[in-house]
PDB file of C-alpha atoms in Angstrom:
ATOM      1  CA  MET A   1      21.835   9.386  -7.043  1.00  0.00           C
ATOM      2  CA  ARG A   2      20.059   6.608  -7.880  1.00  0.00           C
ATOM      3  CA  VAL A   3      17.476   7.068  -5.270  1.00  0.00           C
ATOM      4  CA  VAL A   4      16.753  10.881  -6.344  1.00  0.00           C
ATOM      5  CA  TRP A   5      15.904  10.057  -9.723  1.00  0.00           C
ATOM      6  CA  GLN A   6      13.739   6.868  -8.695  1.00  0.00           C
ATOM      7  CA  LEU A   7      12.076   9.007  -6.563  1.00  0.00           C
ATOM      8  CA  LEU A   8      11.603  12.272  -8.831  1.00  0.00           C
ATOM      9  CA  ALA A   9      10.313   9.482 -11.320  1.00  0.00           C
ATOM     10  CA  VAL A  10       7.913   7.896  -9.374  1.00  0.00           C
ATOM     11  CA  VAL A  11       6.749  11.401  -7.612  1.00  0.00           C
ATOM     12  CA  LEU A  12       6.350  12.855 -10.928  1.00  0.00           C
ATOM     13  CA  VAL A  13       4.117  10.005 -12.503  1.00  0.00           C
ATOM     14  CA  SER A  14       2.324  10.031  -9.251  1.00  0.00           C
ATOM     15  CA  MET A  15       1.436  13.680  -9.271  1.00  0.00           C
ATOM     16  CA  VAL A  16       0.297  13.896 -12.933  1.00  0.00           C
ATOM     17  CA  ALA A  17      -1.785  10.916 -12.569  1.00  0.00           C
ATOM     18  CA  GLY A  18      -3.422  11.814  -9.311  1.00  0.00           C
ATOM     19  CA  GLN A  19      -4.132  15.343 -11.058  1.00  0.00           C
ATOM     20  CA  SER A  20      -5.599  13.577 -14.212  1.00  0.00           C
ATOM     21  CA  VAL A  21      -7.704  10.997 -12.123  1.00  0.00           C
ATOM     22  CA  ALA A  22      -8.788  13.998  -9.881  1.00  0.00           C
ATOM     23  CA  ALA A  23     -10.100  16.204 -12.879  1.00  0.00           C
ATOM     24  CA  ALA A  24     -12.252  13.250 -13.886  1.00  0.00           C
ATOM     25  CA  GLU A  25     -13.804  12.493 -10.278  1.00  0.00           C
ATOM     26  CA  ASP A  26     -17.172  13.501 -11.705  1.00  0.00           C
ATOM     27  CA  ASN A  27     -17.184  10.895 -14.580  1.00  0.00           C
ATOM     28  CA  PRO A  28     -16.720   7.336 -13.007  1.00  0.00           C
ATOM     29  CA  TRP A  29     -16.124   5.401 -16.163  1.00  0.00           C
ATOM     30  CA  ALA A  30     -13.138   7.990 -16.970  1.00  0.00           C
ATOM     31  CA  THR A  31     -12.098   7.778 -13.463  1.00  0.00           C
ATOM     32  CA  LEU A  32     -11.632   3.944 -13.966  1.00  0.00           C
ATOM     33  CA  GLY A  33      -9.970   4.366 -17.030  1.00  0.00           C
ATOM     34  CA  LEU A  34      -7.647   6.961 -16.242  1.00  0.00           C
ATOM     35  CA  GLY A  35      -6.694   5.261 -12.670  1.00  0.00           C
ATOM     36  CA  LEU A  36      -5.967   2.014 -14.859  1.00  0.00           C
ATOM     37  CA  VAL A  37      -3.847   4.005 -17.221  1.00  0.00           C
ATOM     38  CA  ALA A  38      -1.991   5.821 -14.325  1.00  0.00           C
ATOM     39  CA  ALA A  39      -1.204   2.443 -12.673  1.00  0.00           C
ATOM     40  CA  VAL A  40       0.283   0.656 -15.754  1.00  0.00           C
ATOM     41  CA  LEU A  41       2.250   3.674 -16.618  1.00  0.00           C
ATOM     42  CA  SER A  42       3.558   4.340 -12.969  1.00  0.00           C
ATOM     43  CA  VAL A  43       4.832   0.565 -13.448  1.00  0.00           C
ATOM     44  CA  TYR A  44       6.576   1.066 -16.537  1.00  0.00           C
ATOM     45  CA  VAL A  45       7.969   4.212 -15.470  1.00  0.00           C
ATOM     46  CA  TYR A  46       9.348   2.558 -12.498  1.00  0.00           C
ATOM     47  CA  ALA A  47      10.721  -0.170 -14.211  1.00  0.00           C
ATOM     48  CA  TRP A  48      12.455   2.083 -16.934  1.00  0.00           C
ATOM     49  CA  VAL A  49      14.206   4.293 -14.077  1.00  0.00           C
ATOM     50  CA  VAL A  50      15.358   1.433 -11.909  1.00  0.00           C
ATOM     51  CA  GLY A  51      16.607  -0.676 -14.789  1.00  0.00           C
ATOM     52  CA  ARG A  52      18.470   2.577 -16.113  1.00  0.00           C
ATOM     53  CA  THR A  53      19.767   3.622 -12.782  1.00  0.00           C
ATOM     54  CA  GLU A  54      20.569  -0.232 -11.191  1.00  0.00           C
ATOM     55  CA  LYS A  55      21.399  -1.835 -14.723  1.00  0.00           C
ATOM     56  CA  ARG A  56      19.492  -4.873 -13.929  1.00  0.00           C
ATOM     57  CA  ALA A  57      16.191  -6.844 -14.721  1.00  0.00           C
ATOM     58  CA  VAL A  58      13.901  -5.214 -12.647  1.00  0.00           C
ATOM     59  CA  THR A  59      12.383  -8.443 -11.348  1.00  0.00           C
ATOM     60  CA  GLU A  60      10.017  -7.132  -8.392  1.00  0.00           C
ATOM     61  CA  VAL A  61       7.675  -5.901 -11.416  1.00  0.00           C
ATOM     62  CA  ALA A  62       8.127  -8.871 -13.473  1.00  0.00           C
ATOM     63  CA  ARG A  63       5.441  -9.745 -15.700  1.00  0.00           C
ATOM     64  CA  GLU A  64       5.396 -13.431 -14.779  1.00  0.00           C
ATOM     65  CA  GLY A  65       3.085 -14.117 -12.219  1.00  0.00           C
ATOM     66  CA  ALA A  66       1.862 -10.477 -11.694  1.00  0.00           C
ATOM     67  CA  VAL A  67      -1.720 -11.172 -12.284  1.00  0.00           C
ATOM     68  CA  GLY A  68      -1.865 -13.930  -9.870  1.00  0.00           C
ATOM     69  CA  ALA A  69      -0.195 -12.260  -7.281  1.00  0.00           C
ATOM     70  CA  VAL A  70      -2.130  -9.415  -7.501  1.00  0.00           C
ATOM     71  CA  GLY A  71      -5.372 -11.334  -7.209  1.00  0.00           C
ATOM     72  CA  ARG A  72      -4.183 -13.091  -4.194  1.00  0.00           C
ATOM     73  CA  GLY A  73      -3.314 -10.128  -2.549  1.00  0.00           C
ATOM     74  CA  ALA A  74      -6.387  -8.204  -3.509  1.00  0.00           C
ATOM     75  CA  LEU A  75      -8.728 -11.044  -2.055  1.00  0.00           C
ATOM     76  CA  LEU A  76      -6.549 -11.268   1.253  1.00  0.00           C
ATOM     77  CA  GLY A  77      -6.861  -7.458   1.555  1.00  0.00           C
ATOM     78  CA  THR A  78     -10.413  -7.591   0.878  1.00  0.00           C
ATOM     79  CA  LEU A  79     -11.044 -10.368   3.442  1.00  0.00           C
ATOM     80  CA  VAL A  80      -9.081  -8.466   6.010  1.00  0.00           C
ATOM     81  CA  PHE A  81     -11.105  -5.225   5.642  1.00  0.00           C
ATOM     82  CA  ALA A  82     -14.403  -7.490   5.544  1.00  0.00           C
ATOM     83  CA  ALA A  83     -13.435  -9.117   9.092  1.00  0.00           C
ATOM     84  CA  VAL A  84     -12.482  -5.665  10.416  1.00  0.00           C
ATOM     85  CA  VAL A  85     -16.043  -4.494   9.356  1.00  0.00           C
ATOM     86  CA  ALA A  86     -17.851  -7.338  10.644  1.00  0.00           C
ATOM     87  CA  ASN A  87     -16.280  -6.939  14.271  1.00  0.00           C
ATOM     88  CA  ILE A  88     -17.291  -3.279  14.048  1.00  0.00           C
ATOM     89  CA  ALA A  89     -20.918  -4.335  12.852  1.00  0.00           C
ATOM     90  CA  PHE A  90     -21.203  -6.897  15.518  1.00  0.00           C
ATOM     91  CA  VAL A  91     -20.873  -4.093  18.740  1.00  0.00           C
ATOM     92  CA  GLY A  92     -23.339  -1.997  16.566  1.00  0.00           C
ATOM     93  CA  HIS A  93     -20.838   0.828  15.226  1.00  0.00           C
ATOM     94  CA  TYR A  94     -21.534  -0.216  11.216  1.00  0.00           C
ATOM     95  CA  GLU A  95     -24.701  -0.189   9.786  1.00  0.00           C
ATOM     96  CA  VAL A  96     -26.095  -0.717   6.124  1.00  0.00           C
ATOM     97  CA  ASP A  97     -29.229   0.990   5.318  1.00  0.00           C
ATOM     98  CA  GLY A  98     -29.241  -0.467   1.749  1.00  0.00           C
ATOM     99  CA  TRP A  99     -27.720  -0.110  -1.643  1.00  0.00           C
ATOM    100  CA  GLY A 100     -25.213   2.847  -2.952  1.00  0.00           C
ATOM    101  CA  SER A 101     -23.884   3.723  -5.906  1.00  0.00           C
ATOM    102  CA  TYR A 102     -22.512   1.036  -8.401  1.00  0.00           C
ATOM    103  CA  THR A 103     -21.132   4.202 -10.586  1.00  0.00           C
ATOM    104  CA  GLY A 104     -19.393   5.128  -7.386  1.00  0.00           C
ATOM    105  CA  ALA A 105     -17.958   1.848  -6.938  1.00  0.00           C
ATOM    106  CA  VAL A 106     -16.615   1.804 -10.652  1.00  0.00           C
ATOM    107  CA  GLY A 107     -14.952   5.609 -10.136  1.00  0.00           C
ATOM    108  CA  LEU A 108     -13.361   4.093  -6.552  1.00  0.00           C
ATOM    109  CA  ALA A 109     -11.916   1.080  -8.424  1.00  0.00           C
ATOM    110  CA  GLY A 110     -10.005   3.541 -10.884  1.00  0.00           C
ATOM    111  CA  PHE A 111      -8.998   5.774  -8.106  1.00  0.00           C
ATOM    112  CA  MET A 112      -7.859   3.113  -5.932  1.00  0.00           C
ATOM    113  CA  ALA A 113      -5.907   1.302  -8.418  1.00  0.00           C
ATOM    114  CA  GLY A 114      -3.773   4.328  -9.293  1.00  0.00           C
ATOM    115  CA  ALA A 115      -3.179   5.384  -5.759  1.00  0.00           C
ATOM    116  CA  SER A 116      -2.356   1.886  -4.505  1.00  0.00           C
ATOM    117  CA  VAL A 117       0.217   1.017  -7.300  1.00  0.00           C
ATOM    118  CA  THR A 118       2.003   4.669  -6.979  1.00  0.00           C
ATOM    119  CA  GLU A 119       2.000   4.349  -3.237  1.00  0.00           C
ATOM    120  CA  GLU A 120       3.633   1.014  -3.393  1.00  0.00           C
ATOM    121  CA  LEU A 121       6.166   1.975  -6.122  1.00  0.00           C
ATOM    122  CA  LEU A 122       7.425   4.630  -3.911  1.00  0.00           C
ATOM    123  CA  PHE A 123       7.332   3.200  -0.235  1.00  0.00           C
ATOM    124  CA  ARG A 124       8.192  -0.319  -1.020  1.00  0.00           C
ATOM    125  CA  GLY A 125       9.684   0.039  -4.481  1.00  0.00           C
ATOM    126  CA  VAL A 126      12.175   2.758  -3.915  1.00  0.00           C
ATOM    127  CA  LEU A 127      12.302   3.570  -0.062  1.00  0.00           C
ATOM    128  CA  PHE A 128      12.086   0.181   1.242  1.00  0.00           C
ATOM    129  CA  ARG A 129      14.107  -1.619  -1.176  1.00  0.00           C
ATOM    130  CA  ILE A 130      16.853   0.790  -1.280  1.00  0.00           C
ATOM    131  CA  MET A 131      16.968   1.409   2.732  1.00  0.00           C
ATOM    132  CA  GLU A 132      16.804  -2.427   3.264  1.00  0.00           C
ATOM    133  CA  GLU A 133      20.230  -2.999   1.063  1.00  0.00           C
ATOM    134  CA  ARG A 134      21.985  -0.725   3.805  1.00  0.00           C
ATOM    135  CA  PHE A 135      20.065  -1.516   7.023  1.00  0.00           C
ATOM    136  CA  GLY A 136      18.892  -4.653   6.551  1.00  0.00           C
ATOM    137  CA  THR A 137      14.830  -5.601   6.695  1.00  0.00           C
ATOM    138  CA  TRP A 138      13.910  -4.454  10.224  1.00  0.00           C
ATOM    139  CA  GLY A 139      15.853  -1.282   9.636  1.00  0.00           C
ATOM    140  CA  ALA A 140      14.091  -0.522   6.730  1.00  0.00           C
ATOM    141  CA  LEU A 141      10.529  -1.685   7.979  1.00  0.00           C
ATOM    142  CA  VAL A 142      10.188   0.542  10.793  1.00  0.00           C
ATOM    143  CA  PRO A 143      11.362   4.143   9.147  1.00  0.00           C
ATOM    144  CA  THR A 144       9.272   3.246   5.949  1.00  0.00           C
ATOM    145  CA  SER A 145       6.309   2.238   7.911  1.00  0.00           C
ATOM    146  CA  VAL A 146       6.459   5.484  10.083  1.00  0.00           C
ATOM    147  CA  LEU A 147       6.778   7.815   6.698  1.00  0.00           C
ATOM    148  CA  PHE A 148       3.982   5.600   5.183  1.00  0.00           C
ATOM    149  CA  GLY A 149       2.004   6.766   8.035  1.00  0.00           C
ATOM    150  CA  ALA A 150       3.016  10.479   8.120  1.00  0.00           C
ATOM    151  CA  TRP A 151       2.208  10.430   4.393  1.00  0.00           C
ATOM    152  CA  HIS A 152      -1.654  10.139   5.175  1.00  0.00           C
ATOM    153  CA  LEU A 153      -1.448  13.312   7.471  1.00  0.00           C
ATOM    154  CA  ALA A 154      -2.053  15.296   4.547  1.00  0.00           C
ATOM    155  CA  ASN A 155      -5.560  13.817   3.895  1.00  0.00           C
ATOM    156  CA  PRO A 156      -8.498  15.985   4.823  1.00  0.00           C
ATOM    157  CA  ASP A 157     -10.115  14.336   7.908  1.00  0.00           C
ATOM    158  CA  ALA A 158      -6.457  12.999   8.861  1.00  0.00           C
ATOM    159  CA  SER A 159      -5.674  12.233  12.539  1.00  0.00           C
ATOM    160  CA  LEU A 160      -2.313  11.554  14.410  1.00  0.00           C
ATOM    161  CA  TRP A 161      -4.170   8.311  15.710  1.00  0.00           C
ATOM    162  CA  GLY A 162      -4.944   7.196  12.247  1.00  0.00           C
ATOM    163  CA  ALA A 163      -1.542   7.888  10.907  1.00  0.00           C
ATOM    164  CA  ALA A 164      -0.181   6.113  14.097  1.00  0.00           C
ATOM    165  CA  VAL A 165      -2.260   3.002  13.148  1.00  0.00           C
ATOM    166  CA  ILE A 166      -1.203   2.891   9.651  1.00  0.00           C
ATOM    167  CA  ALA A 167       2.415   3.365  10.658  1.00  0.00           C
ATOM    168  CA  LEU A 168       1.833   0.425  12.905  1.00  0.00           C
ATOM    169  CA  SER A 169      -0.339  -2.005  10.694  1.00  0.00           C
ATOM    170  CA  ALA A 170      -0.605  -1.267   6.810  1.00  0.00           C
ATOM    171  CA  GLY A 171       3.228  -0.209   6.897  1.00  0.00           C
ATOM    172  CA  PRO A 172       4.591  -3.298   8.185  1.00  0.00           C
ATOM    173  CA  VAL A 173       2.245  -5.821   6.682  1.00  0.00           C
ATOM    174  CA  LEU A 174       2.864  -4.072   3.046  1.00  0.00           C
ATOM    175  CA  GLY A 175       6.706  -4.145   3.793  1.00  0.00           C
ATOM    176  CA  ALA A 176       6.307  -7.764   4.967  1.00  0.00           C
ATOM    177  CA  ALA A 177       4.555  -8.956   1.784  1.00  0.00           C
ATOM    178  CA  TYR A 178       7.211  -7.670  -0.197  1.00  0.00           C
ATOM    179  CA  VAL A 179      10.126  -9.361   1.943  1.00  0.00           C
ATOM    180  CA  ALA A 180       8.485 -12.561   1.561  1.00  0.00           C
ATOM    181  CA  THR A 181       7.567 -12.359  -2.345  1.00  0.00           C
ATOM    182  CA  ARG A 182      10.510 -10.157  -3.134  1.00  0.00           C
ATOM    183  CA  SER A 183       7.697  -8.773  -5.522  1.00  0.00           C
ATOM    184  CA  LEU A 184       5.715  -5.654  -5.449  1.00  0.00           C
ATOM    185  CA  TRP A 185       2.525  -7.510  -6.973  1.00  0.00           C
ATOM    186  CA  MET A 186       1.562  -8.837  -3.553  1.00  0.00           C
ATOM    187  CA  PRO A 187       1.749  -5.568  -1.428  1.00  0.00           C
ATOM    188  CA  ILE A 188      -0.052  -3.721  -4.422  1.00  0.00           C
ATOM    189  CA  GLY A 189      -2.674  -6.251  -4.155  1.00  0.00           C
ATOM    190  CA  LEU A 190      -3.082  -6.023  -0.737  1.00  0.00           C
ATOM    191  CA  HIS A 191      -3.199  -2.396  -0.702  1.00  0.00           C
ATOM    192  CA  PHE A 192      -5.907  -2.038  -3.596  1.00  0.00           C
ATOM    193  CA  GLY A 193      -8.013  -4.938  -1.952  1.00  0.00           C
ATOM    194  CA  TRP A 194      -8.003  -3.134   1.447  1.00  0.00           C
ATOM    195  CA  ASN A 195      -9.093   0.241  -0.250  1.00  0.00           C
ATOM    196  CA  PHE A 196     -11.515  -0.748  -2.630  1.00  0.00           C
ATOM    197  CA  ALA A 197     -13.224  -3.000  -0.325  1.00  0.00           C
ATOM    198  CA  ALA A 198     -13.418  -0.195   2.505  1.00  0.00           C
ATOM    199  CA  SER A 199     -14.399   2.622  -0.191  1.00  0.00           C
ATOM    200  CA  GLY A 200     -15.979   0.751  -3.196  1.00  0.00           C
ATOM    201  CA  VAL A 201     -17.836  -2.149  -1.303  1.00  0.00           C
ATOM    202  CA  PHE A 202     -18.546  -1.138   2.358  1.00  0.00           C
ATOM    203  CA  SER A 203     -18.649   2.525   1.791  1.00  0.00           C
ATOM    204  CA  THR A 204     -16.339   3.841   4.669  1.00  0.00           C
ATOM    205  CA  GLU A 205     -14.123   6.441   4.868  1.00  0.00           C
ATOM    206  CA  VAL A 206     -10.406   5.653   3.496  1.00  0.00           C
ATOM    207  CA  SER A 207      -7.514   7.270   5.624  1.00  0.00           C
ATOM    208  CA  GLY A 208      -9.654  10.649   6.187  1.00  0.00           C
ATOM    209  CA  ASN A 209      -9.960  11.424   2.313  1.00  0.00           C
ATOM    210  CA  ASP A 210     -13.636  12.028   2.410  1.00  0.00           C
ATOM    211  CA  THR A 211     -14.328   9.073   0.293  1.00  0.00           C
ATOM    212  CA  GLN A 212     -17.421   8.612  -1.835  1.00  0.00           C
ATOM    213  CA  GLN A 213     -19.977   6.265  -1.708  1.00  0.00           C
ATOM    214  CA  GLY A 214     -19.716   2.920  -3.073  1.00  0.00           C
ATOM    215  CA  LEU A 215     -22.021  -0.263  -3.346  1.00  0.00           C
ATOM    216  CA  LEU A 216     -23.502   0.011  -0.149  1.00  0.00           C
ATOM    217  CA  ASP A 217     -25.517   2.738   1.669  1.00  0.00           C
ATOM    218  CA  ALA A 218     -23.532   2.253   5.115  1.00  0.00           C
ATOM    219  CA  SER A 219     -22.453   4.430   8.132  1.00  0.00           C
ATOM    220  CA  THR A 220     -19.705   3.763  11.030  1.00  0.00           C
ATOM    221  CA  SER A 221     -20.650   5.222  14.558  1.00  0.00           C
ATOM    222  CA  GLY A 222     -19.172   5.189  17.936  1.00  0.00           C
ATOM    223  CA  PRO A 223     -15.671   5.300  19.728  1.00  0.00           C
ATOM    224  CA  THR A 224     -12.719   5.966  17.490  1.00  0.00           C
ATOM    225  CA  LEU A 225     -10.939   3.145  18.900  1.00  0.00           C
ATOM    226  CA  ILE A 226     -13.825   0.995  17.330  1.00  0.00           C
ATOM    227  CA  SER A 227     -15.011   2.456  14.300  1.00  0.00           C
ATOM    228  CA  GLY A 228     -11.989   4.811  13.507  1.00  0.00           C
ATOM    229  CA  GLY A 229     -14.047   7.887  13.476  1.00  0.00           C
ATOM    230  CA  ALA A 230     -13.714  10.273  10.574  1.00  0.00           C
ATOM    231  CA  PHE A 231     -10.545   8.506   9.628  1.00  0.00           C
ATOM    232  CA  GLY A 232     -12.316   5.254   8.453  1.00  0.00           C
ATOM    233  CA  PRO A 233     -11.945   1.810  10.001  1.00  0.00           C
ATOM    234  CA  GLU A 234      -8.173   2.176   9.209  1.00  0.00           C
ATOM    235  CA  ALA A 235      -7.764   3.867  12.836  1.00  0.00           C
ATOM    236  CA  SER A 236      -9.557   1.091  14.302  1.00  0.00           C
ATOM    237  CA  LEU A 237      -8.230  -1.461  16.943  1.00  0.00           C
ATOM    238  CA  TYR A 238      -9.259  -4.079  14.821  1.00  0.00           C
ATOM    239  CA  THR A 239      -7.133  -3.034  11.817  1.00  0.00           C
ATOM    240  CA  LEU A 240      -4.258  -2.986  14.119  1.00  0.00           C
ATOM    241  CA  VAL A 241      -5.024  -6.673  15.516  1.00  0.00           C
ATOM    242  CA  PHE A 242      -5.705  -8.361  12.005  1.00  0.00           C
ATOM    243  CA  TRP A 243      -3.006  -6.664  10.186  1.00  0.00           C
ATOM    244  CA  ALA A 244      -0.472  -7.382  12.774  1.00  0.00           C
ATOM    245  CA  LEU A 245      -1.507 -11.125  12.319  1.00  0.00           C
ATOM    246  CA  VAL A 246      -0.880 -10.950   8.955  1.00  0.00           C
ATOM    247  CA  THR A 247       2.198  -9.224   9.108  1.00  0.00           C
ATOM    248  CA  VAL A 248       3.698 -12.170  11.341  1.00  0.00           C
ATOM    249  CA  GLY A 249       2.506 -14.548   8.912  1.00  0.00           C
ATOM    250  CA  PHE A 250       4.268 -12.839   5.948  1.00  0.00           C
ATOM    251  CA  LEU A 251       7.633 -12.568   8.125  1.00  0.00           C
ATOM    252  CA  TRP A 252       7.614 -15.990   9.247  1.00  0.00           C
ATOM    253  CA  LEU A 253       7.067 -16.895   5.319  1.00  0.00           C
ATOM    254  CA  ALA A 254       9.978 -14.651   4.566  1.00  0.00           C
ATOM    255  CA  ARG A 255      12.108 -15.995   7.471  1.00  0.00           C
ATOM    256  CA  ARG A 256      11.307 -19.684   6.033  1.00  0.00           C
ATOM    257  CA  ARG A 257      12.066 -18.324   2.461  1.00  0.00           C
ATOM    258  CA  GLY A 258      15.198 -16.929   3.738  1.00  0.00           C
ATOM    259  CA  GLN A 259      14.217 -13.587   2.546  1.00  0.00           C
ATOM    260  CA  LEU A 260      15.398 -11.575   5.510  1.00  0.00           C
ATOM    261  CA  MET A 261      17.859  -9.322   4.979  1.00  0.00           C
ATOM    262  CA  PRO A 262      20.571  -8.513   7.406  1.00  0.00           C
ATOM    263  CA  ARG A 263      22.237  -5.139   8.255  1.00  0.00           C
ATOM    264  CA  ARG A 264      25.367  -4.569   5.647  1.00  0.00           C
ATOM    265  CA  SER A 265      28.444  -4.382   7.643  1.00  0.00           C
ATOM    266  CA  LYS A 266      30.965  -1.891   7.610  1.00  0.00           C
ATOM    267  CA  ARG A 267      33.214  -4.343   5.900  1.00  0.00           C
ATOM    268  CA  ALA A 268      30.684  -4.851   2.977  1.00  0.00           C
ATOM    269  CA  ASP A 269      30.457  -1.113   3.002  1.00  0.00           C
ATOM    270  CA  ALA A 270      34.096  -0.700   2.318  1.00  0.00           C
ATOM    271  CA  VAL A 271      34.239  -3.040  -0.407  1.00  0.00           C
ATOM    272  CA  ALA A 272      31.336  -1.535  -1.814  1.00  0.00           C
ATOM    273  CA  LEU A 273      32.970   1.764  -1.968  1.00  0.00           C
ATOM    274  CA  SER A 274      36.231   0.673  -3.419  1.00  0.00           C
ATOM    275  CA  ARG A 275      34.184  -1.018  -6.425  1.00  0.00           C
TER     276      ARG A 275
END
């Protein structure tokens, strides 16, 4: 029953937060404030419900080292997106026409903060973590990545190709980041850094969300395999390649630290059930 209560709590706070942020989308400063409040509130709700249902210290959202981990993740996510855009620009399919909207970037920071935190709590904090206990790291990484890709099919300009690339790139790297650190702060930072760089800095679409303009007045063009089309650069082959490299790095680190979890044996299941 713990997974049900945890999912209900995280989904409920996510829905309330999303509606609140969406209601303030015309006011960038209100969007920023509400997005940050939503992010903090979501973490507290997650820590409360997991602590109550699992009777343990919720170390994956511990305060110690949180700021540094989020910062490192955000920096890495930003650098990876910058590398993707640089490659798209190199072949002539990303152009900057001038400055965009700094207030747009402010609002996008709040929106992406709320979205990044709630999605990581849901997919890595609840689904991946609980599935990993039963099926091991690999048995959890594949289905949660597929679910994460499918989650984005509800967006206005979603496509099967875009969802597939997310399932093959963002899903694995965010799961691997959690496994390597055993903390949700790194994947939260990665998620936010990528999304904010894509929208708030480089003014591209994020997961087919019809994203507002950020700091730059820019546009993408050309084949979907290169630019990502209406879905945004997340659907680019460059994204697939760069995130695959980072995923390998995190999994190597996880293995070196002894963080990979094997599938629980039937005997262990029987022992657990007998307790």
